[in-house]
Amino acid sequence: MCGIAGMVGASDAALVASMTAALQHRGPDGEGVHLEPEVGLGHRRLAILDLAGSPQPMADASGDLVIVYNGEIYNFAALRAELLAAGVPLRTRGDTEVILELWRREGPAALQRLRGMFAFALWDRRTRELHLVRDRLGQKPLYYAELAGGVLLFASEPKALLRCPAVDRSLDLAALDAYLELYYVPAPRTIFAGVRQLLPGHRMTWREGQVTISQWWDCEPRSPDPRLQSVEAWAEAVAPTLAEAIELHTVADVPVGAFLSGGLDSSTIVAALASRGAALQTFCVGYGPEGASYEERHHARAVARHFGLSHHELELKIDILDDLAAMVEGFDEPFGSWTALLAYHLSRFARQRVTVALAGDGGDEVFGGYPRYRGLRISEHLGRVPPGAIALAGRALRVLGEPTTALSMRRWGRQFLDSLTLPPGERYAAWVGKGADTARDRPYAPETARRIAAVRGPNFIAATFDRPAVGDLVARAWYADIHGFLPENVLRSTDRMSMAHGLEVRVPFCDHVLLEQMAAAPSSMRVTALASKRVLRKIAGEWLPPEVLKRKKLGFSAPFGAWLKAAEARIVADWLHPDVIRRRGLFDVNGVARIVGEHRRGTRDHALRIWSLIVLEQWQRMYSD
């Protein structure tokens, strides 16, 4: 796990050094720079494998290929053994050299052999080409900026690219619109007009000042395997793949721990590790009395006690505004999901004891855990309900108001009903964006609205939902999430908040072999109107105590409503003050006041909306003032 940066088409030693230094938090254990007249590569290292060796930038034995690499190849030991058996002399014990030698022998086809998370830049002196590659699910970030004269900059985070004065850091209005709908900016855009992200599963090649981008991996829903007709059969087929994925994700020469909430996903990972007799340390976050409806520590404690693990608990008592600047700096752009705050604190806590932690990210997407998947199942049966009845039910829920507790069925019900009459792709996009009436909740000033209307593209989620050639509504939602919500929200937050503290977080549920196997599972193996994660529950039933399987889903949550209320006076007096709104010119003062007022009165839960506006204002203060 590391940070990478560099340039091609020119070589500026001072700039490459500055870009690399900006990523020190991602790699506190070492640094290196490689310079040639046409290219500069920089690397910051977090030592996980081959601690004394594998320095980067690294050249292959011939000197023709040079790489800077961020990530982990979990099957590198098998690939390394294969190379040694073929007579390839290897100088190190790590995975970086394995990538180099596979690429030398197979070229881009070698990517299909890699099982892991990675982003790398590889300079080929023979062809004078620079290859930028990002892993299948976008677990590792990769940003770039194209400059005049065919110069290309790249880096693990935007902050490194912004060290170059020529990078356009003005606000991208289409990205702003996406952010206010989704609470993140989906690739390939960023909030900066001059910075872009390489899409997950894509490869970029620079040659003679020209750039080409191609997709090297996708995973559309596939026709069900006719040999597997039951949940039991699917569980029997998938269990070995899942166990192997979890085992592979433990490869390290440093201490490994795991995040443990006591829920199904994290408990399954911990159970698999405990079955190996691993001396595992686990980490959980909890809250004070204001967070009773979000509390999971007693569940996590029970699982850790069941397996005899060394368990550590963090009780969060925070002022959300105290960490606002650090969180924004971690992302370099507005990121509106408050769960990033939890990831930030939990990662800092875990880093005191371990360098690597396994997490349950991806379990909801791969196995079908989100309530919205079940909502799609239910919505298929409500097509005959008169629209007037649906509208009436929605109005009734609005009258009742929306409490900001962890399990607010009224909030979920309102979002469900508001979107029920939309086409399936737009319906799902509305649920992912936390509500259908996002235009009303994006309180643009008239001029901002006019300019955004001129650049607004198709709905990102809806377009992805409609892309697969085959698949029912749940299968399409699964596809949309592994190309949208998972990489752009969940995995981005995990990477940036953990790497802010030099912690490597690994996510076994995002193993591509497991994902491709589940691509052929019928949606009924994931969810029904009354059940979720059916295959995973059947597998975990052999590994976990029964009380874990019976738990209701809570998710990675916190008493954010209470924290927001405690900071409300300062928020209104500062970040959302009318004078601040007028000076920025992006939003309508009355529109912002309406959102704050509705939330204060309890008629609408606008906590995420308000937080997204606060984060945006903080970003402008740090990056655009």
GROMACS .gro file of N, CA, C and O in nm, residues 176-262:
model
  348
  176LEU      N    1  -2.033   1.920  -0.957
  176LEU     CA    2  -2.108   1.975  -0.844
  176LEU      C    3  -2.250   1.921  -0.841
  176LEU      O    4  -2.301   1.881  -0.735
  177ASP      N    5  -2.315   1.915  -0.955
  177ASP     CA    6  -2.452   1.865  -0.963
  177ASP      C    7  -2.458   1.718  -0.921
  177ASP      O    8  -2.549   1.677  -0.848
  178ALA      N    9  -2.362   1.639  -0.967
  178ALA     CA   10  -2.358   1.498  -0.928
  178ALA      C   11  -2.334   1.484  -0.778
  178ALA      O   12  -2.395   1.399  -0.711
  179TYR      N   13  -2.248   1.567  -0.723
  179TYR     CA   14  -2.219   1.561  -0.581
  179TYR      C   15  -2.344   1.587  -0.497
  179TYR      O   16  -2.371   1.517  -0.399
  180LEU      N   17  -2.422   1.686  -0.536
  180LEU     CA   18  -2.541   1.719  -0.457
  180LEU      C   19  -2.651   1.615  -0.474
  180LEU      O   20  -2.746   1.612  -0.395
  181GLU      N   21  -2.640   1.532  -0.574
  181GLU     CA   22  -2.736   1.422  -0.590
  181GLU      C   23  -2.691   1.296  -0.519
  181GLU      O   24  -2.770   1.226  -0.456
  182LEU      N   25  -2.560   1.264  -0.530
  182LEU     CA   26  -2.509   1.136  -0.482
  182LEU      C   27  -2.421   1.147  -0.358
  182LEU      O   28  -2.388   1.046  -0.298
  183TYR      N   29  -2.378   1.269  -0.324
  183TYR     CA   30  -2.287   1.296  -0.214
  183TYR      C   31  -2.143   1.252  -0.244
  183TYR      O   32  -2.060   1.245  -0.155
  184TYR      N   33  -2.115   1.224  -0.369
  184TYR     CA   34  -1.979   1.202  -0.417
  184TYR      C   35  -1.977   1.239  -0.565
  184TYR      O   36  -2.081   1.253  -0.628
  185VAL      N   37  -1.857   1.255  -0.620
  185VAL     CA   38  -1.843   1.284  -0.762
  185VAL      C   39  -1.799   1.156  -0.833
  185VAL      O   40  -1.689   1.105  -0.807
  186PRO      N   41  -1.882   1.100  -0.920
  186PRO     CA   42  -1.845   0.973  -0.984
  186PRO      C   43  -1.737   0.992  -1.090
  186PRO      O   44  -1.734   1.094  -1.160
  187ALA      N   45  -1.649   0.893  -1.100
  187ALA     CA   46  -1.548   0.892  -1.206
  187ALA      C   47  -1.618   0.889  -1.342
  187ALA      O   48  -1.726   0.834  -1.355
  188PRO      N   49  -1.556   0.951  -1.443
  188PRO     CA   50  -1.419   1.000  -1.446
  188PRO      C   51  -1.402   1.145  -1.399
  188PRO      O   52  -1.289   1.195  -1.397
  189ARG      N   53  -1.510   1.213  -1.364
  189ARG     CA   54  -1.498   1.352  -1.319
  189ARG      C   55  -1.441   1.360  -1.178
  189ARG      O   56  -1.443   1.264  -1.101
  190THR      N   57  -1.393   1.479  -1.143
  190THR     CA   58  -1.369   1.519  -1.005
  190THR      C   59  -1.429   1.658  -0.992
  190THR      O   60  -1.476   1.717  -1.090
  191ILE      N   61  -1.425   1.714  -0.873
  191ILE     CA   62  -1.477   1.850  -0.854
  191ILE      C   63  -1.391   1.954  -0.923
  191ILE      O   64  -1.436   2.065  -0.949
  192PHE      N   65  -1.267   1.918  -0.957
  192PHE     CA   66  -1.175   2.009  -1.027
  192PHE      C   67  -1.190   1.992  -1.178
  192PHE      O   68  -1.185   1.880  -1.230
  193ALA      N   69  -1.203   2.103  -1.248
  193ALA     CA   70  -1.221   2.097  -1.393
  193ALA      C   71  -1.104   2.031  -1.464
  193ALA      O   72  -1.121   1.967  -1.567
  194GLY      N   73  -0.983   2.045  -1.408
  194GLY     CA   74  -0.864   1.993  -1.476
  194GLY      C   75  -0.814   1.860  -1.426
  194GLY      O   76  -0.706   1.816  -1.468
  195VAL      N   77  -0.888   1.794  -1.338
  195VAL     CA   78  -0.844   1.666  -1.281
  195VAL      C   79  -0.950   1.560  -1.311
  195VAL      O   80  -1.069   1.584  -1.294
  196ARG      N   81  -0.905   1.445  -1.354
  196ARG     CA   82  -0.996   1.334  -1.384
  196ARG      C   83  -0.949   1.208  -1.312
  196ARG      O   84  -0.834   1.197  -1.271
  197GLN      N   85  -1.043   1.111  -1.298
  197GLN     CA   86  -1.010   0.981  -1.242
  197GLN      C   87  -1.009   0.877  -1.353
  197GLN      O   88  -1.096   0.880  -1.440
  198LEU      N   89  -0.913   0.787  -1.347
  198LEU     CA   90  -0.919   0.670  -1.434
  198LEU      C   91  -1.026   0.578  -1.379
  198LEU      O   92  -1.028   0.547  -1.259
  199LEU      N   93  -1.117   0.535  -1.463
  199LEU     CA   94  -1.227   0.449  -1.418
  199LEU      C   95  -1.175   0.314  -1.369
  199LEU      O   96  -1.074   0.263  -1.419
  200PRO      N   97  -1.243   0.254  -1.271
  200PRO     CA   98  -1.206   0.117  -1.230
  200PRO      C   99  -1.208   0.022  -1.350
  200PRO      O  100  -1.290   0.035  -1.441
  201GLY      N  101  -1.115  -0.073  -1.349
  201GLY     CA  102  -1.110  -0.171  -1.457
  201GLY      C  103  -1.068  -0.112  -1.590
  201GLY      O  104  -1.096  -0.172  -1.694
  202HIS      N  105  -1.000   0.000  -1.589
  202HIS     CA  106  -0.957   0.067  -1.713
  202HIS      C  107  -0.805   0.084  -1.714
  202HIS      O  108  -0.739   0.084  -1.610
  203ARG      N  109  -0.754   0.102  -1.836
  203ARG     CA  110  -0.610   0.123  -1.858
  203ARG      C  111  -0.591   0.241  -1.951
  203ARG      O  112  -0.663   0.255  -2.050
  204MET      N  113  -0.496   0.328  -1.917
  204MET     CA  114  -0.461   0.441  -2.002
  204MET      C  115  -0.319   0.423  -2.055
  204MET      O  116  -0.230   0.380  -1.982
  205THR      N  117  -0.299   0.454  -2.181
  205THR     CA  118  -0.166   0.448  -2.242
  205THR      C  119  -0.131   0.584  -2.300
  205THR      O  120  -0.209   0.640  -2.378
  206TRP      N  121  -0.016   0.637  -2.261
  206TRP     CA  122   0.038   0.761  -2.317
  206TRP      C  123   0.149   0.725  -2.413
  206TRP      O  124   0.239   0.648  -2.378
  207ARG      N  125   0.145   0.783  -2.535
  207ARG     CA  126   0.251   0.761  -2.632
  207ARG      C  127   0.260   0.883  -2.722
  207ARG      O  128   0.161   0.923  -2.784
  208GLU      N  129   0.377   0.943  -2.726
  208GLU     CA  130   0.404   1.060  -2.810
  208GLU      C  131   0.300   1.170  -2.788
  208GLU      O  132   0.251   1.232  -2.882
  209GLY      N  133   0.264   1.191  -2.663
  209GLY     CA  134   0.173   1.299  -2.629
  209GLY      C  135   0.027   1.269  -2.646
  209GLY      O  136  -0.059   1.352  -2.616
  210GLN      N  137  -0.006   1.147  -2.693
  210GLN     CA  138  -0.145   1.108  -2.715
  210GLN      C  139  -0.187   1.006  -2.610
  210GLN      O  140  -0.110   0.919  -2.572
  211VAL      N  141  -0.313   1.017  -2.567
  211VAL     CA  142  -0.365   0.930  -2.463
  211VAL      C  143  -0.479   0.846  -2.517
  211VAL      O  144  -0.568   0.897  -2.586
  212THR      N  145  -0.477   0.717  -2.487
  212THR     CA  146  -0.589   0.627  -2.519
  212THR      C  147  -0.630   0.555  -2.391
  212THR      O  148  -0.546   0.522  -2.307
  213ILE      N  149  -0.760   0.533  -2.376
  213ILE     CA  150  -0.814   0.465  -2.258
  213ILE      C  151  -0.897   0.347  -2.304
  213ILE      O  152  -0.978   0.360  -2.397
  214SER      N  153  -0.880   0.234  -2.239
  214SER     CA  154  -0.956   0.114  -2.273
  214SER      C  155  -0.999   0.042  -2.145
  214SER      O  156  -0.934   0.053  -2.042
  215GLN      N  157  -1.109  -0.030  -2.154
  215GLN     CA  158  -1.159  -0.107  -2.041
  215GLN      C  159  -1.104  -0.248  -2.048
  215GLN      O  160  -1.112  -0.314  -2.153
  216TRP      N  161  -1.047  -0.297  -1.939
  216TRP     CA  162  -0.990  -0.432  -1.940
  216TRP      C  163  -1.069  -0.530  -1.854
  216TRP      O  164  -1.040  -0.650  -1.855
  217TRP      N  165  -1.171  -0.482  -1.780
  217TRP     CA  166  -1.253  -0.573  -1.700
  217TRP      C  167  -1.394  -0.519  -1.684
  217TRP      O  168  -1.414  -0.397  -1.670
  218ASP      N  169  -1.491  -0.608  -1.690
  218ASP     CA  170  -1.630  -0.575  -1.659
  218ASP      C  171  -1.693  -0.702  -1.603
  218ASP      O  172  -1.635  -0.811  -1.613
  219CYS      N  173  -1.809  -0.689  -1.544
  219CYS     CA  174  -1.873  -0.806  -1.483
  219CYS      C  175  -2.025  -0.789  -1.489
  219CYS      O  176  -2.088  -0.752  -1.390
  220GLU      N  177  -2.082  -0.813  -1.605
  220GLU     CA  178  -2.226  -0.802  -1.620
  220GLU      C  179  -2.295  -0.926  -1.563
  220GLU      O  180  -2.235  -1.033  -1.552
  221PRO      N  181  -2.422  -0.912  -1.526
  221PRO     CA  182  -2.498  -1.031  -1.482
  221PRO      C  183  -2.496  -1.137  -1.590
  221PRO      O  184  -2.502  -1.108  -1.710
  222ARG      N  185  -2.487  -1.263  -1.546
  222ARG     CA  186  -2.481  -1.374  -1.641
  222ARG      C  187  -2.599  -1.468  -1.620
  222ARG      O  188  -2.665  -1.465  -1.515
  223SER      N  189  -2.623  -1.550  -1.716
  223SER     CA  190  -2.731  -1.648  -1.705
  223SER      C  191  -2.703  -1.742  -1.589
  223SER      O  192  -2.588  -1.784  -1.568
  224PRO      N  193  -2.804  -1.776  -1.510
  224PRO     CA  194  -2.783  -1.862  -1.393
  224PRO      C  195  -2.724  -1.997  -1.432
  224PRO      O  196  -2.750  -2.052  -1.539
  225ASP      N  197  -2.642  -2.050  -1.341
  225ASP     CA  198  -2.584  -2.182  -1.359
  225ASP      C  199  -2.694  -2.286  -1.337
  225ASP      O  200  -2.750  -2.299  -1.228
  226PRO      N  201  -2.731  -2.363  -1.441
  226PRO     CA  202  -2.843  -2.458  -1.428
  226PRO      C  203  -2.814  -2.570  -1.330
  226PRO      O  204  -2.907  -2.640  -1.285
  227ARG      N  205  -2.688  -2.591  -1.293
  227ARG     CA  206  -2.654  -2.699  -1.200
  227ARG      C  207  -2.687  -2.661  -1.056
  227ARG      O  208  -2.692  -2.749  -0.969
  228LEU      N  209  -2.706  -2.531  -1.031
  228LEU     CA  210  -2.728  -2.484  -0.895
  228LEU      C  211  -2.871  -2.432  -0.885
  228LEU      O  212  -2.904  -2.327  -0.938
  229GLN      N  213  -2.954  -2.505  -0.817
  229GLN     CA  214  -3.098  -2.475  -0.815
  229GLN      C  215  -3.149  -2.431  -0.677
  229GLN      O  216  -3.266  -2.397  -0.665
  230SER      N  217  -3.065  -2.431  -0.575
  230SER     CA  218  -3.112  -2.399  -0.442
  230SER      C  219  -3.010  -2.313  -0.369
  230SER      O  220  -2.892  -2.304  -0.409
  231VAL      N  221  -3.054  -2.252  -0.259
  231VAL     CA  222  -2.962  -2.174  -0.175
  231VAL      C  223  -2.852  -2.264  -0.122
  231VAL      O  224  -2.735  -2.225  -0.116
  232GLU      N  225  -2.887  -2.385  -0.083
  232GLU     CA  226  -2.789  -2.478  -0.030
  232GLU      C  227  -2.681  -2.510  -0.135
  232GLU      O  228  -2.562  -2.515  -0.102
  233ALA      N  229  -2.723  -2.531  -0.259
  233ALA     CA  230  -2.627  -2.562  -0.365
  233ALA      C  231  -2.535  -2.443  -0.392
  233ALA      O  232  -2.414  -2.459  -0.412
  234TRP      N  233  -2.594  -2.323  -0.393
  234TRP     CA  234  -2.512  -2.204  -0.416
  234TRP      C  235  -2.415  -2.182  -0.301
  234TRP      O  236  -2.298  -2.147  -0.323
  235ALA      N  237  -2.460  -2.202  -0.179
  235ALA     CA  238  -2.372  -2.184  -0.064
  235ALA      C  239  -2.255  -2.283  -0.070
  235ALA      O  240  -2.140  -2.248  -0.042
  236GLU      N  241  -2.282  -2.407  -0.108
  236GLU     CA  242  -2.177  -2.508  -0.117
  236GLU      C  243  -2.075  -2.471  -0.225
  236GLU      O  244  -1.955  -2.495  -0.209
  237ALA      N  245  -2.122  -2.409  -0.334
  237ALA     CA  246  -2.032  -2.371  -0.443
  237ALA      C  247  -1.949  -2.247  -0.408
  237ALA      O  248  -1.833  -2.236  -0.447
  238VAL      N  249  -2.011  -2.153  -0.336
  238VAL     CA  250  -1.946  -2.024  -0.311
  238VAL      C  251  -1.855  -2.028  -0.188
  238VAL      O  252  -1.754  -1.956  -0.182
  239ALA      N  253  -1.888  -2.111  -0.090
  239ALA     CA  254  -1.813  -2.112   0.036
  239ALA      C  255  -1.662  -2.129   0.017
  239ALA      O  256  -1.584  -2.056   0.079
  240PRO      N  257  -1.614  -2.222  -0.068
  240PRO     CA  258  -1.468  -2.234  -0.085
  240PRO      C  259  -1.405  -2.109  -0.145
  240PRO      O  260  -1.293  -2.072  -0.109
  241THR      N  261  -1.476  -2.043  -0.238
  241THR     CA  262  -1.423  -1.922  -0.298
  241THR      C  263  -1.411  -1.812  -0.194
  241THR      O  264  -1.310  -1.740  -0.188
  242LEU      N  265  -1.514  -1.798  -0.110
  242LEU     CA  266  -1.511  -1.696  -0.006
  242LEU      C  267  -1.400  -1.724   0.095
  242LEU      O  268  -1.325  -1.633   0.134
  243ALA      N  269  -1.388  -1.849   0.137
  243ALA     CA  270  -1.283  -1.883   0.234
  243ALA      C  271  -1.145  -1.857   0.175
  243ALA      O  272  -1.055  -1.806   0.246
  244GLU      N  273  -1.126  -1.889   0.049
  244GLU     CA  274  -0.997  -1.865  -0.016
  244GLU      C  275  -0.968  -1.716  -0.024
  244GLU      O  276  -0.855  -1.671   0.000
  245ALA      N  277  -1.070  -1.636  -0.059
  245ALA     CA  278  -1.052  -1.492  -0.070
  245ALA      C  279  -1.009  -1.433   0.064
  245ALA      O  280  -0.917  -1.350   0.071
  246ILE      N  281  -1.075  -1.473   0.171
  246ILE     CA  282  -1.041  -1.421   0.303
  246ILE      C  283  -0.899  -1.462   0.341
  246ILE      O  284  -0.820  -1.380   0.391
  247GLU      N  285  -0.864  -1.586   0.314
  247GLU     CA  286  -0.728  -1.635   0.344
  247GLU      C  287  -0.623  -1.555   0.268
  247GLU      O  288  -0.521  -1.513   0.325
  248LEU      N  289  -0.646  -1.533   0.138
  248LEU     CA  290  -0.549  -1.459   0.057
  248LEU      C  291  -0.530  -1.317   0.108
  248LEU      O  292  -0.421  -1.260   0.097
  249HIS      N  293  -0.635  -1.258   0.162
  249HIS     CA  294  -0.627  -1.119   0.206
  249HIS      C  295  -0.547  -1.100   0.334
  249HIS      O  296  -0.531  -0.987   0.381
  250THR      N  297  -0.497  -1.210   0.392
  250THR     CA  298  -0.417  -1.198   0.513
  250THR      C  299  -0.268  -1.194   0.485
  250THR      O  300  -0.189  -1.175   0.579
  251VAL      N  301  -0.227  -1.211   0.360
  251VAL     CA  302  -0.085  -1.217   0.330
  251VAL      C  303  -0.019  -1.084   0.367
  251VAL      O  304  -0.058  -0.977   0.322
  252ALA      N  305   0.082  -1.090   0.455
  252ALA     CA  306   0.148  -0.968   0.501
  252ALA      C  307   0.268  -1.007   0.587
  252ALA      O  308   0.271  -1.116   0.646
  253ASP      N  309   0.363  -0.916   0.596
  253ASP     CA  310   0.477  -0.932   0.686
  253ASP      C  311   0.467  -0.837   0.805
  253ASP      O  312   0.568  -0.806   0.870
  254VAL      N  313   0.345  -0.788   0.831
  254VAL     CA  314   0.318  -0.696   0.942
  254VAL      C  315   0.191  -0.744   1.013
  254VAL      O  316   0.118  -0.828   0.960
  255PRO      N  317   0.161  -0.691   1.133
  255PRO     CA  318   0.039  -0.733   1.204
  255PRO      C  319  -0.089  -0.703   1.126
  255PRO      O  320  -0.102  -0.597   1.065
  256VAL      N  321  -0.181  -0.802   1.129
  256VAL     CA  322  -0.309  -0.791   1.059
  256VAL      C  323  -0.423  -0.797   1.160
  256VAL      O  324  -0.423  -0.882   1.249
  257GLY      N  325  -0.520  -0.707   1.147
  257GLY     CA  326  -0.638  -0.708   1.232
  257GLY      C  327  -0.763  -0.708   1.148
  257GLY      O  328  -0.758  -0.730   1.026
  258ALA      N  329  -0.877  -0.683   1.212
  258ALA     CA  330  -1.004  -0.679   1.139
  258ALA      C  331  -1.100  -0.585   1.209
  258ALA      O  332  -1.104  -0.577   1.333
  259PHE      N  333  -1.179  -0.512   1.130
  259PHE     CA  334  -1.290  -0.436   1.184
  259PHE      C  335  -1.404  -0.533   1.215
  259PHE      O  336  -1.434  -0.622   1.133
  260LEU      N  337  -1.466  -0.517   1.331
  260LEU     CA  338  -1.570  -0.610   1.372
  260LEU      C  339  -1.686  -0.533   1.434
  260LEU      O  340  -1.672  -0.473   1.541
  261SER      N  341  -1.801  -0.533   1.365
  261SER     CA  342  -1.920  -0.468   1.417
  261SER      C  343  -2.013  -0.567   1.487
  261SER      O  344  -2.104  -0.526   1.559
  262GLY      N  345  -1.993  -0.695   1.463
  262GLY     CA  346  -2.085  -0.796   1.512
  262GLY      C  347  -2.195  -0.827   1.413
  262GLY      O  348  -2.281  -0.912   1.439
   0.00000   0.00000   0.00000
